[in-house]
CSV table of C-alpha atoms and ligand atoms in Angstrom, one decimal:
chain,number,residue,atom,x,y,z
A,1,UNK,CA,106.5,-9.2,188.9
A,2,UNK,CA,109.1,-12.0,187.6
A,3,UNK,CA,108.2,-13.6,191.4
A,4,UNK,CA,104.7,-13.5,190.7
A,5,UNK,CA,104.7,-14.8,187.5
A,6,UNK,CA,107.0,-17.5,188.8
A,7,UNK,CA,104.5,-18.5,191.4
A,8,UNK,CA,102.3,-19.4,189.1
A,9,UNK,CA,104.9,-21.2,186.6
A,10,UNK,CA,103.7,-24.9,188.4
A,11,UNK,CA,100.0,-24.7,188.2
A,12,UNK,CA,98.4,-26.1,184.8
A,13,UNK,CA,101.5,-27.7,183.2
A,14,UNK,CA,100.5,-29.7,180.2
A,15,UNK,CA,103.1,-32.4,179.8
A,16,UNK,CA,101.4,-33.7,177.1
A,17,UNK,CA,101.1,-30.8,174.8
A,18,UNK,CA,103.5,-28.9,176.2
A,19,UNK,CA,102.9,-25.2,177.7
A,20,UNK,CA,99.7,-24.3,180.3
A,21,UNK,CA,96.6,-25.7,179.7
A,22,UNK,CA,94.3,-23.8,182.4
A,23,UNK,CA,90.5,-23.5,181.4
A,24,UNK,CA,87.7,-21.8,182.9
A,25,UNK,CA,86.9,-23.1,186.3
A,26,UNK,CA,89.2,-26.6,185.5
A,27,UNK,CA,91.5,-27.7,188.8
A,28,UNK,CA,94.6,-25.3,187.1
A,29,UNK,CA,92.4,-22.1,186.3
A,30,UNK,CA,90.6,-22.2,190.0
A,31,UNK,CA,93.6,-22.8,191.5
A,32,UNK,CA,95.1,-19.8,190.1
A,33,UNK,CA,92.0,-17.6,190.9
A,34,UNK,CA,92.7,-18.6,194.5
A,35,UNK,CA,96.6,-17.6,194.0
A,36,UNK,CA,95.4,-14.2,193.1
A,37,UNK,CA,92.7,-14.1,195.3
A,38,UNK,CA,95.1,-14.5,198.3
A,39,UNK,CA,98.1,-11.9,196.5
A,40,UNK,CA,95.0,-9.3,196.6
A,41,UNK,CA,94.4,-10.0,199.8
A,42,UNK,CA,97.7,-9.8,200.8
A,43,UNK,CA,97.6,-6.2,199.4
A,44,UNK,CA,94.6,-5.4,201.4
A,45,UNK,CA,92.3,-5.3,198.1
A,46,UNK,CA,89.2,-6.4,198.8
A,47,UNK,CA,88.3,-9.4,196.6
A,48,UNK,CA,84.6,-10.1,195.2
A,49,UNK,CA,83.4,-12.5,192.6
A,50,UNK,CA,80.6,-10.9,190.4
A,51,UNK,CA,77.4,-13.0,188.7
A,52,UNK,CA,79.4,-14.2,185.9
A,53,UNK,CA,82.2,-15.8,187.1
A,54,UNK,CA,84.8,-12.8,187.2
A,55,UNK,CA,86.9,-11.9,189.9
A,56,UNK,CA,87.6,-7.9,191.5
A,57,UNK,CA,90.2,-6.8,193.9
A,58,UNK,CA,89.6,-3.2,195.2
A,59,UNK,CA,91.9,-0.6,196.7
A,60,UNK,CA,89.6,1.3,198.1
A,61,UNK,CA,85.5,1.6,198.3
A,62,UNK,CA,84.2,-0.5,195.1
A,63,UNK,CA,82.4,2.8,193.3
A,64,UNK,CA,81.5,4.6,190.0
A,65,UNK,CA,83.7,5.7,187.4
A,66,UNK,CA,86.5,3.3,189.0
A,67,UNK,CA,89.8,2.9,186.8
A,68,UNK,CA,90.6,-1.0,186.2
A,69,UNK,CA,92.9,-2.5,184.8
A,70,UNK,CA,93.0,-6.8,184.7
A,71,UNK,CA,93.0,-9.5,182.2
A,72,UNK,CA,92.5,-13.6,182.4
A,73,UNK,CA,94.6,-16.4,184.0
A,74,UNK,CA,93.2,-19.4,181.9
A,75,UNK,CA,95.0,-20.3,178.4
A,76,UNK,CA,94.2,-21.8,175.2
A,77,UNK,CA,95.1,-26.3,174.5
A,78,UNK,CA,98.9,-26.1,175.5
A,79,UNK,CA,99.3,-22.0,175.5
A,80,UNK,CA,102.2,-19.9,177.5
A,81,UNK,CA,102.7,-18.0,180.5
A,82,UNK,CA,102.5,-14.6,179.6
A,83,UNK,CA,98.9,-14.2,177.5
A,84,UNK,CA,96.5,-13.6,180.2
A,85,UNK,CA,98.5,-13.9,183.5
A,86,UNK,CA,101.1,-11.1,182.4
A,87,UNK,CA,98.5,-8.7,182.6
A,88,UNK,CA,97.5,-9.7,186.2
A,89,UNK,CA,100.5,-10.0,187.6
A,90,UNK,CA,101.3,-6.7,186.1
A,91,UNK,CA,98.4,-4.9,188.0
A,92,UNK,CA,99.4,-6.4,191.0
A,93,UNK,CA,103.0,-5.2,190.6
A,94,UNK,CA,101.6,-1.8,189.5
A,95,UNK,CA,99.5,-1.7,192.8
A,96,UNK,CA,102.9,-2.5,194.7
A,97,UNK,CA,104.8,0.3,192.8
A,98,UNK,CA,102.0,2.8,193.5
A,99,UNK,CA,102.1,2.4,197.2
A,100,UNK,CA,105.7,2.3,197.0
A,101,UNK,CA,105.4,6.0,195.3
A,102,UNK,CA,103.2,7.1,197.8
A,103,UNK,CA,99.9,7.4,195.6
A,104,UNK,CA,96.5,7.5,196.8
A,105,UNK,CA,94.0,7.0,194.6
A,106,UNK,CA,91.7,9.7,193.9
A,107,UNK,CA,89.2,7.2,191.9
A,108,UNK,CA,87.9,3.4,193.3
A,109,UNK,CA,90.9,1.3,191.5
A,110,UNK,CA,90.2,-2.4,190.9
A,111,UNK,CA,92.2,-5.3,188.9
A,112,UNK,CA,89.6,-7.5,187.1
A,113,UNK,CA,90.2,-11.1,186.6
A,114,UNK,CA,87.6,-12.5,183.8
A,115,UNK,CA,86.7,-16.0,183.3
A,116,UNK,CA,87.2,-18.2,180.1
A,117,UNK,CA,88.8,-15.7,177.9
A,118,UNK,CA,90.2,-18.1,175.5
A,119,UNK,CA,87.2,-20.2,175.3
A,120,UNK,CA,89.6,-23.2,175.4
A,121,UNK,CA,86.9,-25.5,177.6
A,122,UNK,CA,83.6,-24.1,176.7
A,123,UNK,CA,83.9,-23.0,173.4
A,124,UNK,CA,83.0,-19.3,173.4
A,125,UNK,CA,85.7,-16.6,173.9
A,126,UNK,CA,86.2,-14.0,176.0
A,127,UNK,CA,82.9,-15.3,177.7
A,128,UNK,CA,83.0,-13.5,181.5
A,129,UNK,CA,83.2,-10.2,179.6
A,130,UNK,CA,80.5,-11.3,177.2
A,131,UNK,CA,78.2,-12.1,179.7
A,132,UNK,CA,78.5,-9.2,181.9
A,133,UNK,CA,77.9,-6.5,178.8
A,134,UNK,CA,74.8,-9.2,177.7
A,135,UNK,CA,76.8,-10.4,174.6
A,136,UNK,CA,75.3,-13.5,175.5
A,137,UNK,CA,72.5,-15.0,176.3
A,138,UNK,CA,72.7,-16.5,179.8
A,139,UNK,CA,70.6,-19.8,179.2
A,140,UNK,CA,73.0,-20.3,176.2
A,141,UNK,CA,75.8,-20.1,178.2
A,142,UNK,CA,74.9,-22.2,181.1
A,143,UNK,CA,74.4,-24.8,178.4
A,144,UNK,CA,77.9,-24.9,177.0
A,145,UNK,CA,79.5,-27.9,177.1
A,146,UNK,CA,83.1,-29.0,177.3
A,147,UNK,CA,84.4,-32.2,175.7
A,148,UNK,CA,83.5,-34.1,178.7
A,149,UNK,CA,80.3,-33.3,178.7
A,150,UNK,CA,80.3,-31.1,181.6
A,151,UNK,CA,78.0,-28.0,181.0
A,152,UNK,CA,79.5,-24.3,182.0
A,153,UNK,CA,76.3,-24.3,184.9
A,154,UNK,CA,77.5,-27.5,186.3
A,155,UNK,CA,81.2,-26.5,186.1
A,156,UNK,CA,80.5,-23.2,187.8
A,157,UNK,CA,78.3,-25.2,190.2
A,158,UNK,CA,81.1,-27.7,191.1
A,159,UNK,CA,83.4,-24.8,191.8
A,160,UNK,CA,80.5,-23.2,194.2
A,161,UNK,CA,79.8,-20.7,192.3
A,162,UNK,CA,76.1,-20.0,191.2
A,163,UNK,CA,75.6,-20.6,187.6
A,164,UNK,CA,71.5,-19.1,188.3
A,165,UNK,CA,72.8,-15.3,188.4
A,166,UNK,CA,74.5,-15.1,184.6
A,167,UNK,CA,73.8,-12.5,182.5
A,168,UNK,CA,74.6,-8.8,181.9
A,169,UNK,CA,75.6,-6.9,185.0
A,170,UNK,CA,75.0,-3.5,184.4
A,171,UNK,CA,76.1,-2.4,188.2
A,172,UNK,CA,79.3,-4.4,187.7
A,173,UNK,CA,79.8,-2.6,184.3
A,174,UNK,CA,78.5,1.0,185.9
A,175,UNK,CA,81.1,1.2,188.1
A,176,UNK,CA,84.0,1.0,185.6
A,177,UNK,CA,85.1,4.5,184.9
A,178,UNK,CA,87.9,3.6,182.6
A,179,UNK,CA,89.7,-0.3,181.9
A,180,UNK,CA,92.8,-0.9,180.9
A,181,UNK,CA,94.2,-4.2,180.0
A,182,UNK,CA,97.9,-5.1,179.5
A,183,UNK,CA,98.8,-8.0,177.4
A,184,UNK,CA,101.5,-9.7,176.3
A,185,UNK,CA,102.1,-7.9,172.2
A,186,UNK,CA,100.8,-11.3,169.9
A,187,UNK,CA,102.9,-9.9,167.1
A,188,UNK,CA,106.8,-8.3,166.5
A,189,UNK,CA,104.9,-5.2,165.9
A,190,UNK,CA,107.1,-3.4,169.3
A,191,UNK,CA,110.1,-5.2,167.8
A,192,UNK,CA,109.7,-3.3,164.6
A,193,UNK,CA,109.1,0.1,166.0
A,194,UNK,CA,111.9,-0.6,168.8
A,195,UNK,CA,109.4,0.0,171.9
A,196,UNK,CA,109.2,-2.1,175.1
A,197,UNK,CA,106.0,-1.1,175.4
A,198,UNK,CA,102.5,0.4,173.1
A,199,UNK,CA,99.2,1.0,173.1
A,200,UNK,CA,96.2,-0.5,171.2
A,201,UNK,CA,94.9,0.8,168.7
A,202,UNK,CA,92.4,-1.7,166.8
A,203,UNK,CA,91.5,-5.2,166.8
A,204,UNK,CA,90.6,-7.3,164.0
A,205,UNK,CA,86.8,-8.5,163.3
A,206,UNK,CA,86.6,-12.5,164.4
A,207,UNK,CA,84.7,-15.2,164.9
A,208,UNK,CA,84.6,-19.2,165.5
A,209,UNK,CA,82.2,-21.2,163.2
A,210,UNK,CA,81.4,-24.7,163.5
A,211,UNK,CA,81.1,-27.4,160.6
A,212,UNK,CA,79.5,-30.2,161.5
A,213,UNK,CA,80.2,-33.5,158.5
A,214,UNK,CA,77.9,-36.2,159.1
A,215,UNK,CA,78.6,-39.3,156.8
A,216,UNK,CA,78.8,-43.0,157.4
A,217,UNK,CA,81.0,-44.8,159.8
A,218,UNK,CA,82.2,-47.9,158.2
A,219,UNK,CA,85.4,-50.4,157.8
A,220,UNK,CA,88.6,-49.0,156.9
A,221,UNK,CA,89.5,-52.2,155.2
A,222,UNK,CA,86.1,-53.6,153.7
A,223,UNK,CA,84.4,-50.7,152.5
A,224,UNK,CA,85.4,-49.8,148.6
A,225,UNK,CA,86.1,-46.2,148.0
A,226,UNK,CA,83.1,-45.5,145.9
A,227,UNK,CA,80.9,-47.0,148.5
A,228,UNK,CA,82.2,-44.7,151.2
A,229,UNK,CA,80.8,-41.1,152.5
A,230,UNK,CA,83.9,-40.3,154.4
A,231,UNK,CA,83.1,-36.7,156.2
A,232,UNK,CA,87.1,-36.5,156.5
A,233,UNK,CA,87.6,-36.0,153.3
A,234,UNK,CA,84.9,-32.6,153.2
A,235,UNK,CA,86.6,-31.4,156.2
A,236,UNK,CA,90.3,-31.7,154.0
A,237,UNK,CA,88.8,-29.3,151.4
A,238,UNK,CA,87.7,-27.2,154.3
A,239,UNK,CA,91.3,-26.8,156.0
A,240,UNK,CA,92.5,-26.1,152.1
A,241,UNK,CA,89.6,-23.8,151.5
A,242,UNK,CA,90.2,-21.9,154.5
A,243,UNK,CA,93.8,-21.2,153.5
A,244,UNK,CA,92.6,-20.2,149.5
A,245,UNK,CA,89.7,-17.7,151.0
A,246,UNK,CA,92.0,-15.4,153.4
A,247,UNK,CA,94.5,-15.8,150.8
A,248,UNK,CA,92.3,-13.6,148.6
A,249,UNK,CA,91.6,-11.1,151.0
A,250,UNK,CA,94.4,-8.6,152.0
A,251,UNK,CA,95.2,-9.2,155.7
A,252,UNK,CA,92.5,-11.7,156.4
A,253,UNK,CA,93.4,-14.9,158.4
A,254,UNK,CA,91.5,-18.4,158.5
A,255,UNK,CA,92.5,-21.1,160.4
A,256,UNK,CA,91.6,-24.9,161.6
A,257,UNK,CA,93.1,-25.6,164.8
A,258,UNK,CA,90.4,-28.4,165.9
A,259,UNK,CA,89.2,-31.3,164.6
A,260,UNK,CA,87.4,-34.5,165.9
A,261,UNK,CA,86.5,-37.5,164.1
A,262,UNK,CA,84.2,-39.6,165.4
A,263,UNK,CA,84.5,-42.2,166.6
A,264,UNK,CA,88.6,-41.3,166.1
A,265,UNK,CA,89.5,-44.8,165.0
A,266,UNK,CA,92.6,-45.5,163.2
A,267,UNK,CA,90.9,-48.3,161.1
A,268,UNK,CA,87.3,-46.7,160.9
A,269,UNK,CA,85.8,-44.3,158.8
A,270,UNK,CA,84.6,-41.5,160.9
A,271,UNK,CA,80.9,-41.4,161.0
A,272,UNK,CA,80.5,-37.6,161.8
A,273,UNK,CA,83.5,-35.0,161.3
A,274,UNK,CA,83.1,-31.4,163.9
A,275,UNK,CA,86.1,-28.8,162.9
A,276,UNK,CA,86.1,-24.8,163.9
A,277,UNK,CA,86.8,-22.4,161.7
A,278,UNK,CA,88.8,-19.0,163.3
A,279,UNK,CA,88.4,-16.5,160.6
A,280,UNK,CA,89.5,-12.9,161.1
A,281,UNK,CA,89.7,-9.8,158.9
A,282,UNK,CA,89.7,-6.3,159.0
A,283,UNK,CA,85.9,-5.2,159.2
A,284,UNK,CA,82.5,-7.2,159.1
A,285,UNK,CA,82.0,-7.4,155.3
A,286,UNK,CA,86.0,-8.9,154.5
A,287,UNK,CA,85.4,-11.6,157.4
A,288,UNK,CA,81.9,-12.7,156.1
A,289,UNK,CA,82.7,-12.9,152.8
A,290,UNK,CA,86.0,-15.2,153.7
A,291,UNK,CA,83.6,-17.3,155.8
A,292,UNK,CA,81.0,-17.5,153.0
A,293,UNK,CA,83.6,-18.5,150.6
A,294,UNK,CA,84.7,-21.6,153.0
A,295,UNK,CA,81.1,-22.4,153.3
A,296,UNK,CA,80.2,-22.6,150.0
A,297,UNK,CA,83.8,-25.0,149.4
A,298,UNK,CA,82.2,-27.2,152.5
A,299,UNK,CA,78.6,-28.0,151.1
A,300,UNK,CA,79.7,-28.5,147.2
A,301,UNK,CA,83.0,-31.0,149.1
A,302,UNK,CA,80.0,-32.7,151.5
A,303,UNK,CA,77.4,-33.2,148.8
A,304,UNK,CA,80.5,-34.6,146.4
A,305,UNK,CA,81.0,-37.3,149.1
A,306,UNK,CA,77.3,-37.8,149.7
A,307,UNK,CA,78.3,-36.2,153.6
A,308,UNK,CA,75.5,-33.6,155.1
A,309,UNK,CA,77.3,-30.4,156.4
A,310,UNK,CA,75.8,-27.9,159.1
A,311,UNK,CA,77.5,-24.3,159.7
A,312,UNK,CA,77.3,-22.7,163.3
A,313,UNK,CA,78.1,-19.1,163.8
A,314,UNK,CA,79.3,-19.9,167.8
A,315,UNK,CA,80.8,-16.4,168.4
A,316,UNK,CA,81.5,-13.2,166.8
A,317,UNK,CA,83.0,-9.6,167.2
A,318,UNK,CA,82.9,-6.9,164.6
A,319,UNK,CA,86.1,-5.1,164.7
A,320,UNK,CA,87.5,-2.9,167.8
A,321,UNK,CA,88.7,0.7,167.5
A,322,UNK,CA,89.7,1.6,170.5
A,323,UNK,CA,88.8,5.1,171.8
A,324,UNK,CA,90.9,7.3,170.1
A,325,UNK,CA,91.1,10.1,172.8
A,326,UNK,CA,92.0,8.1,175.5
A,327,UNK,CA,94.8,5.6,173.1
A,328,UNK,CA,96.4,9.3,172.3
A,329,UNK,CA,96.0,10.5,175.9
A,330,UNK,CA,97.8,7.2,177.6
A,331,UNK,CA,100.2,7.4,174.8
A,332,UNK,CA,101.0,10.8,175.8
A,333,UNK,CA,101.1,10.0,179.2
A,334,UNK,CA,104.2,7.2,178.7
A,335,UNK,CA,106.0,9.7,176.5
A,336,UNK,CA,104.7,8.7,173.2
A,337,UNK,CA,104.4,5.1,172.8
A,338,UNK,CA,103.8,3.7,169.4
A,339,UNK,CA,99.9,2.8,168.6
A,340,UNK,CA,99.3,-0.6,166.9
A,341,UNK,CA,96.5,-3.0,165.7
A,342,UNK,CA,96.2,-6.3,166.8
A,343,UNK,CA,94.9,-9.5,165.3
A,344,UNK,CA,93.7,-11.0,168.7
A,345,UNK,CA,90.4,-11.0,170.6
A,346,UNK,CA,90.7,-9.6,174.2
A,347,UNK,CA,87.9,-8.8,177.2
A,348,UNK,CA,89.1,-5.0,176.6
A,349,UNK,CA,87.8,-5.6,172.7
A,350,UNK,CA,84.2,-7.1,174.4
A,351,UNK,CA,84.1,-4.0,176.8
A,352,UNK,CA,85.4,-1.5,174.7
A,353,UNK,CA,81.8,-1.6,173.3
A,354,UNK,CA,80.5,-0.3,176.8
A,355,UNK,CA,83.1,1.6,178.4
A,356,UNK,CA,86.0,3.6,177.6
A,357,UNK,CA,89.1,1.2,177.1
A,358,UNK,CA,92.3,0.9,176.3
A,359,UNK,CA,95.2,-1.8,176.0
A,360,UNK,CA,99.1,-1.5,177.0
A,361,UNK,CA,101.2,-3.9,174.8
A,362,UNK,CA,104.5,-5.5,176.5
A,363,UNK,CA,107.1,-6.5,173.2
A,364,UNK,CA,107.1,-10.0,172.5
A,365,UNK,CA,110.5,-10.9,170.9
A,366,UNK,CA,109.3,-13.6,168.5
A,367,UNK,CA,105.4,-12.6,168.2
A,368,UNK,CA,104.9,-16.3,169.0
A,369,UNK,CA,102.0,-16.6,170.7
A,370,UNK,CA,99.3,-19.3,171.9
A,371,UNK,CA,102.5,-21.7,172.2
A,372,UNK,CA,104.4,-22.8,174.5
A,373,UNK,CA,107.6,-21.0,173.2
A,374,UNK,CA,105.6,-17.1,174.1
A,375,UNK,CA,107.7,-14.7,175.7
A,376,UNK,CA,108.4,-11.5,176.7
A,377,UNK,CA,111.9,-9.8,178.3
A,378,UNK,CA,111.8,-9.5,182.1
A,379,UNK,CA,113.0,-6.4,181.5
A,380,UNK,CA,110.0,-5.3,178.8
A,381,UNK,CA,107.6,-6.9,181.3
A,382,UNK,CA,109.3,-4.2,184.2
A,383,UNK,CA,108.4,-1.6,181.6
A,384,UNK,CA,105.2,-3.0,181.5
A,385,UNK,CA,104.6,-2.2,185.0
A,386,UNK,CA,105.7,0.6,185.2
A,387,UNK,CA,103.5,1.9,181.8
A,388,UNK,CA,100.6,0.2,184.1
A,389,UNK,CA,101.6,2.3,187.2
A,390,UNK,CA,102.0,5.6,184.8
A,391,UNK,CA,98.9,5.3,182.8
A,392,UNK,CA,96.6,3.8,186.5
A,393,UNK,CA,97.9,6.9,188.5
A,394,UNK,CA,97.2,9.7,185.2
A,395,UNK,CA,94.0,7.8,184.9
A,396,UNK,CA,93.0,7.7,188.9
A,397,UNK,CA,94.9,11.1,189.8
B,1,LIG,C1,92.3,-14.8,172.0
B,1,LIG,O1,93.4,-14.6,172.4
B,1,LIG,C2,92.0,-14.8,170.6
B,1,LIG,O2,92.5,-13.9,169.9
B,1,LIG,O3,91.4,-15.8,170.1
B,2,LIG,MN1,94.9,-15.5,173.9
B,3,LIG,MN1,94.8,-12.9,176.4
C-alpha cells in the first residue's frame, strides 16, 4: 500500500502552492485514473467508466447488491496525498490481501473511483456521486466552468469521455449492495480515543455559497476615498462576518478560502469582488441561520460602499447519519472500533442518501488536512487495510 501510494507521489505536484493539485479530468487527475486503471487491471478487475465520469474495477461479474468500497484521486488547490487516494490504494491492497487469504467473494465486489470530489476545478463537490444519485441537474453540470473557462462538458469531452450521458444512473446505483469508503481521519479524533482505525458515524451539514461584489474599477492613486465603491472592502466584512456568525453557534464552522478581484491589479480598485463561503454546522437550521447571518452583514457592508451584492447557493448537503446498524455491525466486525463524526463532505455522505454506507477512518496524527503537511502512519494506513479486507470479506462473505 506504501508502494502504491508512492507510485503516485510524482503525478500532480504543485510547486507553487506546495502539496497535489489534481482536479477532475486535468493532465494530474487523468493520469492517475489511468495509474489505477492499469493496477486494476493488473489484478484482473475488470475496469468500466460509468455516464458520469466515475471509474469501477470488478472482481467478479458486475451485479446487484455488490459490496464497494472506493473513494477519489483528485485534491483540493495545493492538498496532500492521503485524502482521496488513501482510500483507493487501500482497496486495492485490501483486494491483494483477500486473494492472498484465499477469499472468494460470495457478492460482485467493486472499488469505485469518483470524479471531482473536492470540486477544486468545477466548483461543485463531490460532483460524480451527485450526478449519479441525480443531486444535480445534468445541463447544470455540463455548464460548470473552471477558471479558465473550460466547461465540465468540454473538459470531459477533451478527455474522450461523453459529457451527453450525465445524469442519475439508477443501474450504476442498483447494483451497489453496500459502499464503504476509507478516508484519511480529517481530525485527531483516533488520536484521542487511541485507535489506528474507526468508523463514521455522522457528517456535518455543508454547503458553498457564492457572493458576488460588483462596484467600480478605478485608479488606486487618483480616486479619493469618498469617491470610491471598492467591492474589497464588503468582501473584508464578509471574511470577519463569517468568523463572528459560526462563532455564535456551538460547533458551527465558516470559512473564506477564495477570493478574486477583478481585474487583480495591485494599483486598481477591483471592479467586481467573487469570494465562497464554506459554512458547516450540525443540522440544516444551525447552517442556514450562520449563512443568513453573513448575508445580511454582506448587503448592509455592499450598500454602505454603494457595491451591489448577489448570493448563490452553489451546493448543499443536509447532514449525514450514517446507517446505524451497519456503523455498529462493521464496528463489531474490527473488534469494536470507536464511532466518530466528521466535519468533512465525502461521496459516501452523497450516497449514503441511496444506499446503505459506511466509512472506515485511518488516524491522522495532526488532523491537518487539505494541506500539504496531511498524514497518516504507514503503519495506521496497514491497519487501514486490513479493517478494509475485514469489513469487504464480513460484508461479501
Ligand atoms: C471535502 O473534503 C470537503 O469536506 O469539503
Ligand atoms: Mn477533501
Ligand atoms: Mn476525500
Amino acid at each position: 500500500m506504501t508502494e502504491l501510494l508512492a507510485e503516485i507521489a510524482c503525478v500532480g505536484v504543485d510547486a507553487r502552492r506546495g502539496g497535489f493539485s489534481r482536479h477532475g479530468f486535468d493532465h494530474a487527475e487523468l493520469e492517475l485514473r489511468e495509474w489505477f486503471t492499469a493496477e486494476a487491471t493488473r489484478r484482473g478487475l475488470g475496469v468500466e467508466g460509468d455516464r458520469n465520469g466515475n471509474l469501477w474495477a470488478w472482481w467478479g461479474e458486475p451485479g446487484a447488491g455488490a459490496v464497494v468500497t472506493g473513494s477519489h484521486l483528485d485534491s483540493v488547490p495545493g492538498g496532500g496525498a492521503f485524502d482521496g487516494p488513501l482510500g483507493v490504494v487501500s482497496a486495492l491492497a485490501a483486494v491483494d490481501l483477500l486473494r492472498a487469504r484465499g477469499f472468494t467473494p460470495g457478492k460482485p465486489l467493486a472499488i469505485a473511483v469518483f470524479a471531482e470530489e473536492e470540486g477544486g476545478r468545477f466548483g461543485i463537490a463531490c460532483l460524480g456521486s451527485r450526478l449519479l444519485t441525480g443531486a444535480i441537474d445534468p445541463d447544470t453540470a455540463r455548464r460548470l466552468s473552471d477558471s479558465d473557462g473550460v466547461s465540465l462538458a468540454e473538459a470531459m469531452r477533451a478527455a474522450g469521455l461523453d459529457p451527453a450521458g450525465l445524469g442519475r444512473d439508477p443501474d450504476s446505483l442498483a447494483r451497489i449492495g453496500t459502499f464503504v469508503e476509507l478516508h484519511v481521519e480529517q481530525g485527531r479524533g483516533l488520536v484521542e480515543l487511541g485507535a489506528p482505525v474507526g468508523v463514521a458515524s455522522s457528517i456535518l451539514a455543508h454547503g458553498r455559497w457564492r457572493f458576488s461584489f460588483v462596484g467600480e474599477g478605478n485608479h488606486a492613486g487618483a480616486t479619493l476615498l469618498v469617491d470610491r465603491r471598492d467591492p474589497m472592502l464588503p468582501a473584508a466584512q464578509v471574511v470577519l462576518a463569517a468568523r463572528r456568525a459560526a462563532g455564535r453557534v456551538e460547533g458551527a464552522r465558516a470559512t473564506i478560502g477564495r477570493i478574486t478581484p477583478n481585474p487583480g491589479g495591485t494599483n486598481v480598485i477591483a471592479s467586481t469582488v467573487d469570494l465562497w463561503l464554506d459554512a458547516r454546522a450540525a443540522d440544516d437550521v444551525r447552517t442556514r441561520a450562520v449563512v443568513a447571518e453573513i448575508v445580511a452583514a454582506a448587503e448592509t457592508a455592499a450598500a454602505e460602499e454603494g457595491c451591489t451584492v448577489a448570493v448563490t447557493e452553489e451546493s448543499y448537503g443536509d447532514t449525514v447519519v450514517f446507517d446505524p446498524t451497519l456503523r455498529d455491525d462493521l464496528a463489531g466486525a474490527l473488534g469494536g472500533v470507536p464511532a466518530l463524526p466528521t466535519g468533512a463532505g465525502h461521496d459516501a455522505g452523497i450516497l449514503a442518501g441511496h444506499v446503505p454506507t459506511a466509512m472506515l477512518f485511518v488516524r491522522n496524527p495532526t488532523g491537518v488536512s487539505h494541506a500539504p503537511a496531511e498524514f497518516a502512519e504507514p503503519a495506521d494506513c496497514a491497519a487501514g487495510v486490513v479493517a478494509l479486507a475485514d469489513v469487504l470479506a464480513h460484508l461479501a462473505r
